[in-house]
Amino acid sequence: MSFQAVSSVLALALVVLAASSSAAKNSTLGISSRAGFANSYQRYFVYNDEPVTFFEAWHKCRAHGLRLASVHSALDDVKLMVALAQEDITQRGPWWIAGTDLGKPGSFVWITGNKRIDGRAGYTNFAAGQPDILSGTGHCLVAGGAGGTQWNNVDCGSKSSVYKKTYENFP
């Protein structure tokens, strides 16, 4: 493992430890640019530039006691946008989020709580023409693929430098 990878993991671990105590929440801002950390209304978003697949992102989140972000309301979307703007990383998306239709193609759910993602059951923020279920390969969601925080469905196995991870603390 390279020095840069080890230091990124250590920085992420510091962020997780700092975020775990309410007294330490303010101190996390001191390491934010190094660790890719942003605080948004009691929600914490951590990003990492390492190219990973959806499943690798999910596993890395779980290994650090975190999970991929889910966006259940317009307020959640604003919180995500504010968090990304605080770190000036909005031009680096898209980022993995917790939505998938792997259980039933065309029926997206948040794997963080198995809540349906559709206009009738809750909030959605799909980009125009999304989700593209006709492609047959786009079973995982990213935010920011079309700019802002709009969602696109992409291949879960994609591993590219343009895909990032977004995390949130367990409630």
mmCIF file of C-alpha atoms in Angstrom:
data_model
loop_
_atom_site.group_PDB
_atom_site.id
_atom_site.type_symbol
_atom_site.label_atom_id
_atom_site.label_comp_id
_atom_site.label_asym_id
_atom_site.label_seq_id
_atom_site.Cartn_x
_atom_site.Cartn_y
_atom_site.Cartn_z
ATOM 1 C CA MET A 1 0.000 0.000 0.000
ATOM 2 C CA SER A 2 1.455 3.391 -0.961
ATOM 3 C CA PHE A 3 2.216 6.148 1.539
ATOM 4 C CA GLN A 4 -0.519 8.312 0.011
ATOM 5 C CA ALA A 5 -3.110 5.536 0.387
ATOM 6 C CA VAL A 6 -2.083 4.915 4.000
ATOM 7 C CA SER A 7 -2.223 8.622 4.838
ATOM 8 C CA SER A 8 -5.669 8.912 3.218
ATOM 9 C CA VAL A 9 -6.969 6.005 5.278
ATOM 10 C CA LEU A 10 -5.472 7.501 8.453
ATOM 11 C CA ALA A 11 -6.990 10.905 7.682
ATOM 12 C CA LEU A 12 -10.365 9.264 7.079
ATOM 13 C CA ALA A 13 -10.053 7.404 10.383
ATOM 14 C CA LEU A 14 -9.276 10.686 12.160
ATOM 15 C CA VAL A 15 -12.382 12.260 10.652
ATOM 16 C CA VAL A 16 -14.539 9.325 11.720
ATOM 17 C CA LEU A 17 -13.159 9.424 15.268
ATOM 18 C CA ALA A 18 -13.551 13.186 15.495
ATOM 19 C CA ALA A 19 -17.105 13.062 14.168
ATOM 20 C CA SER A 20 -18.100 10.412 16.696
ATOM 21 C CA SER A 21 -18.100 12.810 19.633
ATOM 22 C CA SER A 22 -20.227 15.947 19.775
ATOM 23 C CA ALA A 23 -17.422 17.867 21.482
ATOM 24 C CA ALA A 24 -15.088 17.070 18.608
ATOM 25 C CA LYS A 25 -17.445 18.123 15.812
ATOM 26 C CA ASN A 26 -15.987 21.625 15.605
ATOM 27 C CA SER A 27 -12.407 20.330 15.650
ATOM 28 C CA THR A 28 -12.947 18.275 12.487
ATOM 29 C CA LEU A 29 -12.870 21.390 10.326
ATOM 30 C CA GLY A 30 -9.128 21.678 10.969
ATOM 31 C CA ILE A 31 -8.479 18.512 8.957
ATOM 32 C CA SER A 32 -11.241 18.949 6.412
ATOM 33 C CA SER A 33 -9.169 19.796 3.351
ATOM 34 C CA ARG A 34 -6.774 16.920 4.000
ATOM 35 C CA ALA A 35 -9.469 14.330 4.644
ATOM 36 C CA GLY A 36 -12.206 15.533 2.324
ATOM 37 C CA PHE A 37 -14.618 16.188 5.185
ATOM 38 C CA ALA A 38 -17.607 18.509 5.295
ATOM 39 C CA ASN A 39 -20.139 19.074 8.069
ATOM 40 C CA SER A 40 -23.693 19.779 7.017
ATOM 41 C CA TYR A 41 -26.374 20.130 9.661
ATOM 42 C CA GLN A 42 -25.297 17.127 11.786
ATOM 43 C CA ARG A 43 -24.585 15.095 8.687
ATOM 44 C CA TYR A 44 -21.046 14.365 7.637
ATOM 45 C CA PHE A 45 -19.912 13.786 4.098
ATOM 46 C CA VAL A 46 -16.493 12.363 3.353
ATOM 47 C CA TYR A 47 -15.134 12.070 -0.134
ATOM 48 C CA ASN A 48 -12.154 10.247 -1.505
ATOM 49 C CA ASP A 49 -10.563 10.593 -4.936
ATOM 50 C CA GLU A 50 -9.663 6.909 -5.148
ATOM 51 C CA PRO A 51 -11.459 5.290 -8.114
ATOM 52 C CA VAL A 52 -13.645 2.475 -6.789
ATOM 53 C CA THR A 53 -16.708 0.504 -7.835
ATOM 54 C CA PHE A 54 -20.051 0.912 -6.077
ATOM 55 C CA PHE A 55 -19.429 -2.255 -4.073
ATOM 56 C CA GLU A 56 -15.916 -1.193 -3.072
ATOM 57 C CA ALA A 57 -17.303 2.175 -1.960
ATOM 58 C CA TRP A 58 -20.024 0.453 0.083
ATOM 59 C CA HIS A 59 -17.473 -1.871 1.694
ATOM 60 C CA LYS A 60 -15.043 0.957 2.526
ATOM 61 C CA CYS A 61 -17.858 2.960 4.103
ATOM 62 C CA ARG A 62 -18.929 0.023 6.259
ATOM 63 C CA ALA A 63 -15.327 -0.660 7.283
ATOM 64 C CA HIS A 64 -15.185 2.874 8.731
ATOM 65 C CA GLY A 65 -18.608 2.771 10.394
ATOM 66 C CA LEU A 66 -20.133 4.935 7.661
ATOM 67 C CA ARG A 67 -22.493 4.368 4.763
ATOM 68 C CA LEU A 68 -23.100 5.745 1.318
ATOM 69 C CA ALA A 69 -25.299 8.834 1.450
ATOM 70 C CA SER A 70 -29.010 8.645 0.761
ATOM 71 C CA VAL A 71 -31.066 11.694 -0.192
ATOM 72 C CA HIS A 72 -34.633 11.481 1.114
ATOM 73 C CA SER A 73 -35.776 15.096 0.696
ATOM 74 C CA ALA A 74 -35.037 18.414 -0.952
ATOM 75 C CA LEU A 75 -33.491 19.468 2.376
ATOM 76 C CA ASP A 76 -31.140 16.454 2.274
ATOM 77 C CA ASP A 77 -30.160 17.479 -1.250
ATOM 78 C CA VAL A 78 -29.430 21.038 -0.101
ATOM 79 C CA LYS A 79 -27.333 19.653 2.775
ATOM 80 C CA LEU A 80 -25.336 17.549 0.331
ATOM 81 C CA MET A 81 -24.844 20.523 -1.997
ATOM 82 C CA VAL A 82 -23.726 22.745 0.911
ATOM 83 C CA ALA A 83 -21.305 20.084 2.144
ATOM 84 C CA LEU A 84 -19.762 19.709 -1.299
ATOM 85 C CA ALA A 85 -19.567 23.486 -1.783
ATOM 86 C CA GLN A 86 -17.732 23.896 1.542
ATOM 87 C CA GLU A 87 -14.884 21.830 0.184
ATOM 88 C CA ASP A 88 -15.088 23.241 -3.362
ATOM 89 C CA ILE A 89 -15.310 19.738 -4.817
ATOM 90 C CA THR A 90 -18.452 20.302 -6.874
ATOM 91 C CA GLN A 91 -16.471 20.152 -10.111
ATOM 92 C CA ARG A 92 -15.081 16.680 -9.307
ATOM 93 C CA GLY A 93 -18.279 14.582 -9.293
ATOM 94 C CA PRO A 94 -20.017 12.293 -9.760
ATOM 95 C CA TRP A 95 -20.081 10.553 -6.378
ATOM 96 C CA TRP A 96 -21.551 7.189 -5.418
ATOM 97 C CA ILE A 97 -24.783 7.397 -3.399
ATOM 98 C CA ALA A 98 -26.761 4.546 -1.806
ATOM 99 C CA GLY A 99 -29.376 4.024 -4.539
ATOM 100 C CA THR A 100 -29.644 0.809 -6.558
ATOM 101 C CA ASP A 101 -32.152 -1.290 -8.487
ATOM 102 C CA LEU A 102 -30.162 -4.536 -8.284
ATOM 103 C CA GLY A 103 -33.031 -6.291 -6.465
ATOM 104 C CA LYS A 104 -35.587 -5.450 -9.159
ATOM 105 C CA PRO A 105 -34.442 -3.641 -12.319
ATOM 106 C CA GLY A 106 -36.241 -0.327 -12.705
ATOM 107 C CA SER A 107 -37.265 -0.144 -9.017
ATOM 108 C CA PHE A 108 -34.604 1.885 -7.234
ATOM 109 C CA VAL A 109 -34.258 1.736 -3.436
ATOM 110 C CA TRP A 110 -31.906 3.208 -0.840
ATOM 111 C CA ILE A 111 -29.836 0.285 0.419
ATOM 112 C CA THR A 112 -29.327 2.193 3.663
ATOM 113 C CA GLY A 113 -32.955 1.616 4.636
ATOM 114 C CA ASN A 114 -34.647 -0.204 1.738
ATOM 115 C CA LYS A 115 -36.864 2.833 1.073
ATOM 116 C CA ARG A 116 -38.196 3.128 -2.485
ATOM 117 C CA ILE A 117 -36.902 5.901 -4.709
ATOM 118 C CA ASP A 118 -39.745 7.212 -6.828
ATOM 119 C CA GLY A 119 -41.933 10.290 -7.056
ATOM 120 C CA ARG A 120 -44.859 8.579 -5.352
ATOM 121 C CA ALA A 121 -42.925 7.192 -2.385
ATOM 122 C CA GLY A 122 -40.565 10.083 -1.757
ATOM 123 C CA TYR A 123 -38.039 12.536 -3.098
ATOM 124 C CA THR A 124 -36.148 12.056 -6.366
ATOM 125 C CA ASN A 125 -33.533 14.173 -8.114
ATOM 126 C CA PHE A 126 -32.850 12.302 -11.346
ATOM 127 C CA ALA A 127 -31.229 14.233 -14.188
ATOM 128 C CA ALA A 128 -33.244 14.635 -17.389
ATOM 129 C CA GLY A 129 -33.669 11.274 -19.120
ATOM 130 C CA GLN A 130 -32.681 9.349 -15.984
ATOM 131 C CA PRO A 131 -32.887 6.727 -14.796
ATOM 132 C CA ASP A 132 -31.952 5.150 -18.098
ATOM 133 C CA ILE A 133 -33.320 1.674 -17.390
ATOM 134 C CA LEU A 134 -33.270 0.690 -21.057
ATOM 135 C CA SER A 135 -29.465 0.454 -21.019
ATOM 136 C CA GLY A 136 -29.764 -2.628 -18.809
ATOM 137 C CA THR A 137 -26.447 -1.963 -17.048
ATOM 138 C CA GLY A 138 -27.038 1.141 -14.917
ATOM 139 C CA HIS A 139 -28.091 -0.356 -11.597
ATOM 140 C CA CYS A 140 -26.338 2.018 -9.145
ATOM 141 C CA LEU A 141 -26.764 5.749 -8.581
ATOM 142 C CA VAL A 142 -24.280 8.589 -8.623
ATOM 143 C CA ALA A 143 -24.898 12.221 -7.712
ATOM 144 C CA GLY A 144 -23.310 15.019 -9.689
ATOM 145 C CA GLY A 145 -22.930 13.276 -13.029
ATOM 146 C CA ALA A 146 -24.987 15.960 -14.753
ATOM 147 C CA GLY A 147 -23.744 18.800 -12.563
ATOM 148 C CA GLY A 148 -25.079 19.909 -9.208
ATOM 149 C CA THR A 149 -26.361 16.946 -7.228
ATOM 150 C CA GLN A 150 -28.693 15.383 -9.804
ATOM 151 C CA TRP A 151 -28.652 11.584 -10.026
ATOM 152 C CA ASN A 152 -27.714 9.261 -12.872
ATOM 153 C CA ASN A 153 -27.851 5.487 -12.934
ATOM 154 C CA VAL A 154 -24.568 3.887 -13.991
ATOM 155 C CA ASP A 155 -22.918 0.469 -14.079
ATOM 156 C CA CYS A 156 -22.152 -0.626 -10.488
ATOM 157 C CA GLY A 157 -18.869 -2.124 -11.668
ATOM 158 C CA SER A 158 -17.584 1.126 -13.156
ATOM 159 C CA LYS A 159 -14.158 1.936 -11.824
ATOM 160 C CA SER A 160 -13.017 5.258 -13.079
ATOM 161 C CA SER A 161 -11.190 8.236 -11.680
ATOM 162 C CA VAL A 162 -14.312 10.349 -12.158
ATOM 163 C CA TYR A 163 -16.421 8.343 -9.711
ATOM 164 C CA LYS A 164 -16.237 9.358 -6.071
ATOM 165 C CA LYS A 165 -17.795 8.130 -2.844
ATOM 166 C CA THR A 166 -20.109 10.040 -0.570
ATOM 167 C CA TYR A 167 -20.655 8.922 3.003
ATOM 168 C CA GLU A 168 -22.914 9.826 5.874
ATOM 169 C CA ASN A 169 -22.792 8.940 9.557
ATOM 170 C CA PHE A 170 -25.075 6.236 10.893
ATOM 171 C CA PRO A 171 -28.045 7.843 12.662
#
